[in-house]
Structures are given as C-alpha cells and as structure tokens.
Coordinates of N, CA and C in Angstrom, one line a residue:
Chain A
Q1046 N 11.4 -8.5 8.4 CA 10.8 -8.2 9.7 C 9.5 -7.5 9.5
Q1047 N 8.4 -8.2 10.0 CA 7.1 -7.6 9.8 C 6.7 -6.7 10.9
Q1048 N 6.6 -5.4 10.7 CA 6.4 -4.5 11.8 C 4.9 -4.2 12.1
V1049 N 4.0 -4.6 11.1 CA 2.6 -4.5 11.3 C 1.9 -5.8 11.0
K1050 N 1.3 -6.5 12.1 CA 0.7 -7.8 11.9 C -0.8 -7.6 11.8
Q1051 N -1.3 -8.2 10.7 CA -2.7 -8.1 10.4 C -3.4 -9.4 10.4
S1052 N -4.6 -9.4 11.0 CA -5.4 -10.7 11.0 C -6.9 -10.3 11.0
P1053 N -7.8 -11.2 10.4 CA -7.4 -12.5 9.8 C -6.9 -12.3 8.4
Q1054 N -6.4 -13.4 7.8 CA -6.0 -13.3 6.4 C -7.2 -13.2 5.5
S1055 N -8.3 -13.9 5.9 CA -9.5 -13.8 5.1 C -10.7 -13.9 6.1
L1056 N -11.8 -13.3 5.6 CA -13.0 -13.1 6.5 C -14.2 -13.1 5.6
I1057 N -15.2 -13.9 6.0 CA -16.5 -14.0 5.4 C -17.6 -13.5 6.4
V1058 N -18.3 -12.5 5.9 CA -19.4 -11.9 6.8 C -20.7 -11.9 6.0
Q1059 N -21.7 -12.1 6.7 CA -23.1 -12.0 6.1 C -23.5 -10.6 5.9
K1060 N -24.2 -10.3 4.9 CA -24.7 -9.0 4.6 C -25.4 -8.4 5.8
G1061 N -25.1 -7.2 6.2 CA -25.7 -6.6 7.3 C -25.0 -6.8 8.6
G1062 N -24.0 -7.7 8.6 CA -23.2 -7.9 9.8 C -22.0 -6.9 10.0
I1063 N -21.3 -7.2 11.0 CA -20.1 -6.3 11.3 C -18.8 -7.0 10.9
S1064 N -18.0 -6.4 10.1 CA -16.7 -6.9 9.8 C -15.6 -6.3 10.6
I1065 N -14.8 -7.1 11.2 CA -13.7 -6.6 12.1 C -12.4 -7.1 11.6
I1066 N -11.4 -6.2 11.4 CA -10.1 -6.6 11.0 C -9.1 -6.0 12.0
N1067 N -8.1 -6.7 12.4 CA -7.2 -6.3 13.5 C -5.8 -6.1 13.0
C1068 N -5.1 -5.2 13.6 CA -3.7 -5.0 13.4 C -3.0 -4.7 14.7
A1069 N -1.7 -5.1 14.7 CA -0.9 -4.9 15.9 C 0.5 -4.5 15.4
Y1070 N 1.1 -3.6 16.3 CA 2.4 -3.1 15.9 C 3.4 -3.1 17.1
E1071 N 4.7 -3.0 16.9 CA 5.7 -3.0 17.9 C 6.3 -1.6 18.1
N1072 N 6.5 -0.9 16.9 CA 7.2 0.3 16.9 C 6.4 1.4 17.6
T1073 N 6.9 1.9 18.7 CA 6.1 2.9 19.5 C 6.3 4.3 18.8
A1074 N 7.2 4.4 17.8 CA 7.3 5.7 17.1 C 6.2 5.9 16.0
F1075 N 5.5 4.8 15.7 CA 4.4 5.0 14.7 C 3.4 6.0 15.2
D1076 N 3.0 6.9 14.4 CA 2.1 7.9 14.8 C 1.0 8.3 13.8
Y1077 N 0.8 7.4 12.8 CA -0.2 7.6 11.8 C -0.6 6.2 11.3
F1078 N -1.9 5.9 11.3 CA -2.4 4.6 11.0 C -3.5 4.7 10.0
P1079 N -3.3 4.5 8.7 CA -4.3 4.5 7.7 C -4.8 3.0 7.4
W1080 N -6.0 3.0 6.8 CA -6.5 1.7 6.2 C -6.7 2.0 4.7
Y1081 N -6.3 1.0 3.9 CA -6.5 1.1 2.5 C -7.4 0.0 2.0
Q1082 N -8.2 0.2 1.0 CA -9.2 -0.7 0.4 C -8.8 -1.0 -1.0
Q1083 N -8.7 -2.3 -1.4 CA -8.3 -2.6 -2.7 C -9.3 -3.6 -3.4
F1084 N -9.9 -3.1 -4.5 CA -10.8 -4.0 -5.3 C -9.9 -4.8 -6.3
P1085 N -10.4 -5.9 -6.7 CA -9.7 -6.8 -7.7 C -9.3 -6.0 -8.9
G1086 N -8.0 -6.1 -9.3 CA -7.5 -5.4 -10.5 C -7.2 -4.0 -10.4
K1087 N -7.4 -3.4 -9.2 CA -7.2 -2.0 -8.9 C -6.1 -1.8 -7.9
G1088 N -5.5 -0.6 -7.8 CA -4.6 -0.3 -6.8 C -5.4 0.1 -5.5
P1089 N -4.7 -0.1 -4.3 CA -5.3 0.3 -3.1 C -5.7 1.8 -3.1
A1090 N -6.7 2.1 -2.3 CA -7.2 3.5 -2.1 C -7.4 3.8 -0.6
L1091 N -7.0 5.0 -0.2 CA -7.1 5.3 1.2 C -8.6 5.3 1.6
L1092 N -8.9 4.6 2.7 CA -10.3 4.5 3.2 C -10.5 5.4 4.4
I1093 N -9.6 5.3 5.4 CA -9.8 6.1 6.7 C -8.5 6.0 7.4
A1094 N -8.2 7.0 8.2 CA -6.9 7.0 9.0 C -7.1 7.6 10.3
I1095 N -6.2 7.3 11.3 CA -6.3 7.8 12.6 C -4.9 8.1 13.2
R1096 N -4.8 9.0 14.1 CA -3.6 9.3 14.8 C -3.8 8.9 16.3
P1097 N -2.7 8.6 17.0 CA -2.8 8.0 18.3 C -3.4 8.9 19.4
D1098 N -3.7 10.2 19.1 CA -4.2 11.0 20.1 C -5.7 10.9 20.3
V1099 N -6.3 10.0 19.5 CA -7.8 9.7 19.6 C -7.9 8.2 19.7
S1100 N -9.0 7.7 20.3 CA -9.2 6.3 20.4 C -10.1 5.7 19.4
E1101 N -10.8 6.6 18.7 CA -11.8 6.1 17.7 C -12.0 7.2 16.6
K1102 N -12.2 6.7 15.4 CA -12.6 7.7 14.3 C -13.6 7.0 13.4
K1103 N -14.7 7.7 13.1 CA -15.8 7.1 12.4 C -16.0 7.9 11.1
E1104 N -16.2 7.2 10.0 CA -16.6 7.8 8.7 C -17.6 6.9 8.1
G1105 N -18.9 7.4 8.2 CA -19.9 6.6 7.7 C -20.0 5.2 8.4
R1106 N -20.0 4.1 7.6 CA -20.1 2.8 8.2 C -18.7 2.2 8.7
F1107 N -17.6 3.0 8.4 CA -16.3 2.6 8.8 C -15.8 3.3 10.0
T1108 N -15.2 2.5 11.0 CA -14.7 3.0 12.2 C -13.3 2.4 12.5
I1109 N -12.4 3.2 12.9 CA -11.1 2.7 13.4 C -11.2 2.8 14.9
S1110 N -10.8 1.7 15.6 CA -10.6 1.8 17.0 C -9.1 1.6 17.3
F1111 N -8.6 2.5 18.2 CA -7.2 2.5 18.5 C -6.9 2.3 19.9
N1112 N -6.0 1.4 20.3 CA -5.6 1.1 21.6 C -4.1 1.3 21.8
K1113 N -3.7 2.5 22.2 CA -2.3 2.8 22.3 C -1.5 1.9 23.2
S1114 N -2.1 1.6 24.4 CA -1.4 0.8 25.4 C -1.1 -0.6 24.9
A1115 N -2.1 -1.1 24.1 CA -2.0 -2.5 23.6 C -1.3 -2.5 22.3
K1116 N -1.0 -1.3 21.7 CA -0.4 -1.2 20.4 C -1.2 -2.0 19.3
Q1117 N -2.5 -1.7 19.4 CA -3.4 -2.4 18.4 C -4.4 -1.4 17.8
F1118 N -4.8 -1.7 16.6 CA -5.9 -0.9 16.0 C -6.7 -1.8 15.1
S1119 N -8.0 -1.4 15.0 CA -8.8 -2.3 14.2 C -9.8 -1.5 13.3
L1120 N -10.3 -2.1 12.3 CA -11.2 -1.5 11.4 C -12.6 -2.3 11.6
H1121 N -13.6 -1.5 11.8 CA -14.9 -2.1 11.9 C -15.8 -1.6 10.8
I1122 N -16.5 -2.5 10.1 CA -17.4 -2.1 9.0 C -18.8 -2.5 9.5
M1123 N -19.6 -1.5 9.7 CA -21.0 -1.8 10.2 C -21.9 -2.0 9.0
D1124 N -22.9 -2.8 9.2 CA -23.9 -3.1 8.1 C -23.2 -3.4 6.8
S1125 N -22.3 -4.4 6.9 CA -21.5 -4.8 5.7 C -22.3 -5.1 4.5
Q1126 N -21.9 -4.6 3.4 CA -22.6 -4.8 2.1 C -21.7 -5.6 1.1
P1127 N -22.3 -6.2 0.1 CA -21.5 -7.0 -0.9 C -20.5 -6.1 -1.6
G1128 N -20.8 -4.8 -1.7 CA -19.9 -3.8 -2.3 C -18.6 -3.6 -1.5
D1129 N -18.7 -4.0 -0.2 CA -17.5 -3.9 0.7 C -16.5 -5.0 0.4
S1130 N -16.9 -6.0 -0.3 CA -16.0 -7.1 -0.6 C -14.7 -6.6 -1.3
A1131 N -13.6 -6.8 -0.7 CA -12.3 -6.2 -1.1 C -11.2 -6.7 -0.2
T1132 N -10.0 -6.4 -0.6 CA -8.9 -6.6 0.3 C -8.6 -5.4 1.1
Y1133 N -8.4 -5.5 2.4 CA -8.1 -4.3 3.3 C -6.7 -4.4 3.9
F1134 N -6.0 -3.3 3.8 CA -4.6 -3.3 4.3 C -4.6 -2.2 5.4
C1135 N -4.0 -2.6 6.6 CA -3.7 -1.6 7.6 C -2.2 -1.2 7.3
A1136 N -1.9 0.0 7.8 CA -0.5 0.5 7.6 C -0.1 1.4 8.7
A1137 N 1.1 1.7 8.8 CA 1.6 2.6 9.9 C 2.8 3.4 9.4
Q1138 N 3.0 4.6 9.9 CA 4.1 5.5 9.6 C 4.7 6.0 10.9
D1139 N 6.0 6.1 11.0 CA 6.5 6.7 12.1 C 7.0 8.1 11.8
F1140 N 6.9 9.0 12.7 CA 7.1 10.4 12.5 C 8.5 10.7 11.9
G1141 N 8.5 11.5 10.9 CA 9.8 11.8 10.2 C 10.2 10.8 9.1
N1142 N 9.4 9.7 9.0 CA 9.7 8.8 8.0 C 8.7 9.0 6.8
E1143 N 9.3 8.9 5.6 CA 8.5 9.3 4.5 C 7.7 8.2 3.8
K1144 N 7.6 7.0 4.5 CA 7.0 5.9 3.9 C 6.1 5.1 4.9
L1145 N 5.1 4.3 4.3 CA 4.3 3.5 5.1 C 4.8 2.1 5.2
T1146 N 4.5 1.4 6.3 CA 4.7 0.0 6.4 C 3.3 -0.7 6.4
F1147 N 3.0 -1.6 5.5 CA 1.7 -2.2 5.3 C 1.6 -3.5 6.0
G1148 N 0.4 -3.9 6.5 CA 0.1 -5.2 6.9 C 0.0 -6.1 5.7
T1149 N -0.3 -7.4 6.0 CA -0.3 -8.4 4.9 C -1.7 -8.5 4.2
G1150 N -2.7 -7.8 4.7 CA -3.9 -7.7 4.0 C -5.0 -8.7 4.5
T1151 N -6.2 -8.4 4.4 CA -7.3 -9.2 4.7 C -8.3 -9.2 3.5
R1152 N -8.6 -10.4 3.0 CA -9.6 -10.5 2.0 C -11.0 -10.7 2.6
L1153 N -11.8 -9.7 2.4 CA -13.2 -9.7 3.0 C -14.2 -10.0 1.9
T1154 N -15.0 -11.0 2.3 CA -16.1 -11.4 1.4 C -17.4 -11.2 2.1
I1155 N -18.4 -10.4 1.6 CA -19.7 -10.3 2.2 C -20.7 -11.1 1.4
I1156 N -21.3 -12.0 2.0 CA -22.3 -12.9 1.4 C -23.7 -12.5 1.6
P1157 N -24.6 -12.7 0.7 CA -26.0 -12.3 0.8 C -26.7 -13.0 2.0
Chain B
N365 N -8.3 14.4 -14.9 CA -7.1 14.1 -14.2 C -6.8 12.6 -14.3
A366 N -5.6 12.2 -14.9 CA -5.3 10.8 -15.0 C -4.9 10.2 -13.7
G367 N -4.3 11.0 -12.8 CA -3.8 10.4 -11.5 C -2.4 9.8 -11.7
V368 N -2.3 8.5 -11.4 CA -1.1 7.7 -11.5 C -1.3 6.7 -12.6
T369 N -0.4 6.8 -13.6 CA -0.6 5.9 -14.8 C 0.6 4.9 -14.9
Q370 N 0.3 3.7 -14.9 CA 1.4 2.6 -15.0 C 1.3 1.9 -16.3
T371 N 2.4 1.7 -16.9 CA 2.5 0.9 -18.1 C 3.7 0.0 -18.1
P372 N 3.6 -1.2 -18.7 CA 2.4 -1.9 -19.2 C 1.5 -2.4 -18.1
K373 N 0.3 -2.9 -18.4 CA -0.5 -3.6 -17.4 C -0.1 -5.0 -17.2
F374 N 0.3 -5.7 -18.2 CA 0.8 -7.1 -18.1 C 2.1 -7.2 -18.9
R375 N 2.9 -8.2 -18.4 CA 4.1 -8.4 -19.2 C 4.7 -9.8 -18.7
I376 N 5.1 -10.5 -19.7 CA 5.8 -11.8 -19.5 C 7.2 -11.6 -19.9
L377 N 8.2 -11.9 -19.0 CA 9.6 -11.8 -19.3 C 10.2 -13.2 -19.2
K378 N 11.3 -13.4 -19.9 CA 12.1 -14.6 -19.8 C 13.2 -14.3 -18.8
I379 N 13.6 -15.3 -18.1 CA 14.7 -15.2 -17.1 C 15.9 -14.5 -17.8
G380 N 16.5 -13.5 -17.1 CA 17.6 -12.8 -17.6 C 17.4 -11.6 -18.4
Q381 N 16.1 -11.5 -18.9 CA 15.7 -10.3 -19.6 C 15.6 -9.1 -18.7
S382 N 15.6 -7.9 -19.3 CA 15.4 -6.7 -18.5 C 14.2 -5.9 -19.1
M383 N 13.7 -5.0 -18.2 CA 12.6 -4.2 -18.6 C 12.4 -3.0 -17.7
T384 N 11.7 -2.0 -18.2 CA 11.4 -0.9 -17.4 C 9.9 -0.8 -17.2
L385 N 9.4 -0.7 -16.0 CA 8.0 -0.4 -15.7 C 7.9 1.1 -15.5
Q386 N 6.9 1.7 -16.3 CA 6.8 3.1 -16.3 C 5.7 3.5 -15.3
C387 N 5.9 4.7 -14.7 CA 5.0 5.3 -13.8 C 5.0 6.8 -14.0
A388 N 3.8 7.4 -14.2 CA 3.7 8.8 -14.4 C 2.5 9.4 -13.6
Q389 N 2.7 10.5 -12.9 CA 1.6 11.2 -12.2 C 1.5 12.6 -12.7
D390 N 0.2 13.1 -12.7 CA 0.0 14.4 -13.2 C -0.6 15.3 -12.1
M391 N -0.3 15.0 -10.8 CA -0.9 15.7 -9.7 C 0.1 16.6 -9.0
N392 N 1.3 16.7 -9.6 CA 2.4 17.5 -9.0 C 2.8 17.1 -7.6
H393 N 2.7 15.7 -7.4 CA 3.1 15.2 -6.2 C 4.6 15.1 -6.0
N394 N 5.1 15.4 -4.9 CA 6.6 15.3 -4.7 C 7.0 13.9 -4.4
Y395 N 6.2 13.1 -3.7 CA 6.7 11.8 -3.2 C 6.1 10.7 -4.2
M396 N 7.0 9.7 -4.5 CA 6.6 8.6 -5.3 C 7.2 7.3 -4.8
Y397 N 6.5 6.2 -5.0 CA 6.8 4.9 -4.4 C 6.6 3.8 -5.3
W398 N 7.4 2.8 -5.2 CA 7.2 1.5 -5.9 C 7.0 0.4 -4.9
Y399 N 5.9 -0.3 -5.0 CA 5.6 -1.5 -4.1 C 5.4 -2.7 -5.0
R400 N 5.7 -3.8 -4.4 CA 5.3 -5.1 -5.0 C 4.4 -5.8 -4.1
Q401 N 3.4 -6.5 -4.7 CA 2.4 -7.2 -3.9 C 2.4 -8.6 -4.3
D402 N 2.6 -9.5 -3.3 CA 2.6 -10.9 -3.4 C 1.5 -11.5 -2.5
P403 N 0.9 -12.6 -3.0 CA -0.2 -13.1 -2.2 C 0.2 -13.4 -0.8
G404 N -0.6 -13.0 0.2 CA -0.4 -13.2 1.6 C 0.8 -12.4 2.2
M405 N 1.4 -11.6 1.4 CA 2.6 -10.9 1.9 C 2.4 -9.4 2.0
G406 N 1.3 -8.9 1.5 CA 1.0 -7.5 1.6 C 1.8 -6.7 0.6
L407 N 2.1 -5.5 0.9 CA 2.8 -4.6 0.0 C 4.2 -4.3 0.5
K408 N 5.2 -4.6 -0.3 CA 6.6 -4.4 0.2 C 7.2 -3.2 -0.6
L409 N 7.8 -2.3 0.1 CA 8.4 -1.2 -0.6 C 9.7 -1.5 -1.3
I410 N 9.8 -1.1 -2.5 CA 11.0 -1.4 -3.3 C 11.9 -0.2 -3.2
Y411 N 11.5 0.9 -3.7 CA 12.2 2.2 -3.8 C 11.2 3.3 -3.6
Y412 N 11.7 4.5 -3.1 CA 10.8 5.6 -3.1 C 11.7 6.9 -3.4
S413 N 10.9 8.0 -3.6 CA 11.6 9.2 -3.9 C 10.8 10.4 -3.3
V414 N 11.5 11.3 -2.7 CA 10.8 12.5 -2.1 C 10.9 13.7 -3.0
G415 N 11.5 13.6 -4.1 CA 11.5 14.7 -5.1 C 12.5 14.3 -6.2
A416 N 12.4 15.2 -7.2 CA 13.3 14.9 -8.4 C 14.7 14.9 -8.0
G417 N 15.4 13.9 -8.5 CA 16.8 13.7 -8.2 C 17.2 13.0 -6.9
I418 N 16.2 12.6 -6.2 CA 16.4 12.0 -4.9 C 15.6 10.6 -4.8
T419 N 16.4 9.5 -4.6 CA 15.8 8.2 -4.5 C 16.4 7.5 -3.2
D420 N 15.6 6.6 -2.7 CA 16.0 5.8 -1.5 C 15.5 4.4 -1.6
K421 N 16.3 3.5 -1.0 CA 15.9 2.1 -1.0 C 14.8 1.8 0.0
G422 N 13.9 0.9 -0.3 CA 12.9 0.4 0.6 C 13.3 -0.9 1.2
E423 N 12.3 -1.8 1.5 CA 12.6 -3.1 2.1 C 13.3 -4.1 1.2
V424 N 12.9 -4.1 -0.1 CA 13.3 -5.1 -1.0 C 13.8 -4.6 -2.3
P425 N 15.0 -3.8 -2.3 CA 15.5 -3.2 -3.5 C 16.3 -4.0 -4.4
N426 N 16.8 -5.2 -3.9 CA 17.7 -6.0 -4.7 C 17.1 -6.4 -6.0
G427 N 17.8 -6.2 -7.1 CA 17.3 -6.6 -8.4 C 16.6 -5.5 -9.2
Y428 N 16.5 -4.3 -8.5 CA 15.7 -3.2 -9.1 C 16.6 -2.0 -9.1
N429 N 16.2 -1.0 -10.0 CA 16.8 0.3 -9.9 C 15.8 1.3 -10.3
V430 N 15.9 2.5 -9.8 CA 15.0 3.6 -10.2 C 15.8 4.9 -10.5
S431 N 15.0 5.8 -11.1 CA 15.6 7.1 -11.3 C 14.4 8.1 -11.2
R432 N 14.7 9.4 -10.9 CA 13.6 10.4 -10.8 C 14.2 11.7 -11.3
S433 N 14.2 11.8 -12.7 CA 14.7 13.0 -13.3 C 13.7 14.1 -13.4
T434 N 12.4 13.8 -13.3 CA 11.3 14.8 -13.3 C 10.4 14.5 -12.1
T435 N 9.6 15.5 -11.8 CA 8.6 15.3 -10.7 C 7.5 14.3 -11.2
E436 N 7.2 14.2 -12.5 CA 6.1 13.4 -13.0 C 6.4 11.9 -13.1
D437 N 7.7 11.6 -13.4 CA 8.0 10.2 -13.8 C 8.9 9.5 -12.8
F438 N 8.6 8.2 -12.6 CA 9.4 7.4 -11.6 C 9.5 6.0 -12.2
P439 N 10.3 5.7 -13.2 CA 10.4 4.4 -13.7 C 11.2 3.4 -12.9
L440 N 10.8 2.2 -12.9 CA 11.4 1.1 -12.2 C 12.1 0.1 -13.2
R441 N 13.4 -0.1 -13.0 CA 14.1 -0.9 -13.9 C 14.4 -2.3 -13.3
L442 N 14.1 -3.3 -14.0 CA 14.5 -4.7 -13.6 C 15.6 -5.2 -14.5
E443 N 16.7 -5.5 -13.9 CA 17.8 -6.0 -14.6 C 17.9 -7.5 -14.3
L444 N 18.2 -8.3 -15.4 CA 18.4 -9.8 -15.2 C 17.2 -10.4 -14.4
A445 N 16.0 -10.4 -15.0 CA 14.8 -10.8 -14.4 C 14.9 -12.3 -13.9
A446 N 14.4 -12.5 -12.7 CA 14.4 -13.8 -12.0 C 13.0 -14.2 -11.7
P447 N 12.7 -15.5 -11.6 CA 11.3 -15.9 -11.2 C 10.8 -15.3 -9.9
S448 N 11.7 -15.0 -9.0 CA 11.3 -14.4 -7.7 C 10.7 -12.9 -7.9
Q449 N 10.9 -12.4 -9.1 CA 10.4 -11.0 -9.3 C 9.0 -11.1 -10.0
T450 N 8.5 -12.3 -10.1 CA 7.1 -12.4 -10.5 C 6.2 -11.8 -9.4
S451 N 5.4 -10.8 -9.8 CA 4.6 -10.1 -8.8 C 3.7 -9.1 -9.5
V452 N 2.9 -8.4 -8.7 CA 2.2 -7.3 -9.2 C 2.8 -6.0 -8.6
Y453 N 3.2 -5.1 -9.5 CA 3.9 -3.9 -9.1 C 3.0 -2.7 -9.1
F454 N 3.0 -2.0 -8.0 CA 2.2 -0.8 -7.9 C 3.1 0.4 -7.6
C455 N 2.8 1.5 -8.4 CA 3.4 2.8 -8.2 C 2.4 3.6 -7.4
A456 N 2.9 4.5 -6.5 CA 2.0 5.4 -5.8 C 2.7 6.7 -5.7
S457 N 1.8 7.7 -5.5 CA 2.4 9.1 -5.3 C 1.6 9.7 -4.1
S458 N 2.3 10.8 -3.6 CA 1.7 11.5 -2.5 C 2.2 12.9 -2.5
Y459 N 1.4 13.9 -2.1 CA 1.8 15.3 -2.1 C 3.0 15.5 -1.3
R460 N 3.0 15.1 0.0 CA 4.1 15.4 0.8 C 4.4 14.3 1.8
G461 N 3.9 13.1 1.5 CA 4.2 12.0 2.5 C 3.0 11.2 2.8
P462 N 3.1 10.1 3.5 CA 2.0 9.2 3.8 C 0.8 9.8 4.4
N463 N 0.9 10.8 5.3 CA -0.3 11.4 5.9 C -1.1 12.3 5.0
Y464 N -0.7 12.5 3.8 CA -1.5 13.1 2.8 C -2.2 12.1 1.9
G465 N -2.0 10.8 2.2 CA -2.6 9.8 1.4 C -1.9 9.4 0.2
Y466 N -1.8 8.2 -0.1 CA -1.2 7.7 -1.3 C -2.3 7.6 -2.4
T467 N -1.9 7.9 -3.6 CA -2.7 7.6 -4.8 C -1.9 6.5 -5.6
F468 N -2.6 5.4 -5.7 CA -1.9 4.2 -6.4 C -2.3 4.2 -7.9
G469 N -1.4 3.6 -8.7 CA -1.8 3.3 -10.0 C -2.5 1.9 -10.0
S470 N -2.9 1.5 -11.2 CA -3.7 0.2 -11.3 C -2.8 -1.0 -11.4
G471 N -1.5 -0.9 -11.4 CA -0.6 -2.0 -11.3 C -0.1 -2.6 -12.6
T472 N 1.0 -3.3 -12.5 CA 1.6 -4.0 -13.6 C 1.8 -5.4 -13.1
R473 N 1.2 -6.4 -13.8 CA 1.3 -7.8 -13.4 C 2.5 -8.4 -14.3
L474 N 3.5 -8.8 -13.6 CA 4.7 -9.3 -14.3 C 5.0 -10.7 -13.9
T475 N 5.2 -11.5 -15.0 CA 5.5 -12.9 -14.8 C 6.9 -13.2 -15.5
V476 N 7.8 -13.8 -14.7 CA 9.1 -14.2 -15.2 C 9.1 -15.7 -15.3
V477 N 9.4 -16.1 -16.6 CA 9.4 -17.6 -16.9 C 10.7 -18.0 -17.4

C-alpha cells in the first residue's frame, strides 16, 4: 500500500526554468513532510521539510508548497541548474511514529 | 566525522547464500533504519531500531533479520538469498526520529544470481 504518491517519475527542465514535483497522501495523521535529494551513487540527503501548520517554506531556490485540504505538497526549484540534476523523494511521517514513508522518487534532469 | 558507514559497497551472492550488511554510525544517534531501493519503487523500510536492544519490522522484513547490540552498529542479515533481494540497501540514522533528519550511508549494491 503506497501511502505517498509522487509524480512525475522523471522530469526534464531547461536551465533557468522551474522544476515542480508533486506528492499526495491519504493519511491525515501525517504531520511532517520532508524532501530528500539523492545524487547517483550516494545516499539521500535531507533538502527541506515542512509541517502542516504553514502553507509554504522557502530555503534559497527550493520551496515547499503545502495544501492541507487537498492533502498535497510539492517541491519547486527556481532557476534550476545542472547541479540540481538528481533524484528527489518526498516523504511523510505521522505523529508518534518513528519512521518515514517515502514516495517513489522523481529523476530530475536539468539540460543546458 | 565519518557519519554512517556501510560495508561492503558491492556484493554478488549466489541463491541460497547468506551474508551480513554492516552499518555503523559515529554520531551517537539513537534511531537507525534499513531501507532497500528498487527502480521506480522508492525506498522501502525493512527494519528499524529506536535504541540498543530494540528492533521493529518495517514494510518489507521477510528474508531479513537485524540486531542492535550497541548504539553504533545495526547489521542487516540476509538468510537464504533470493533474486528478489537484488537491490541497493541503505542504512540511515537519526538523533531522535524523522523530524531530526535522516543521515544515510552511501549504500550497498547487492546482486543475487
């Protein structure tokens, strides 16, 4: 049972453009939503995270938008750069649970 | 600081063989996790531990075993390897749970033939 649905599976964006990756969930007990970035041959690394009491969080060129009523959240990468080419995972945790549930990942490629 | 160290990086096993994937962290993290990553399937939790002496099953525990005798180490044991266990395995640790962020190791690529 997949509790966090992520789309698209792959994404190609031109340098300087905006990359958008979407995730949806069903479990209303989820209360922490991180995004992880993974480069080839490496383990994932925490990129940015949000809690449902805010609708948006921005860190540099990376922004999470959160829609609690729609049970959706998304990652926006502004001014996308070739160095942003990686696989991105959304994830969710419900309160009192000690583990994350991950989405299926999005392979992002930024072309010159 | 080494962070999370996984060994080996690569391994080829024959069907029916057994092996242990090693994971060690030097950050004094209480929580440790084992995930497997398959193409298009994301990260699936195999086992996790919230402290020494405590382990719990994740989504896909069948065919695996773990132990946590120390805070630093969390080995994953594969008994009677099957082709379905061909995957990339990641160990992760966290100070006190997901909202403190996971630190992942660099992974072990396992092929069962």
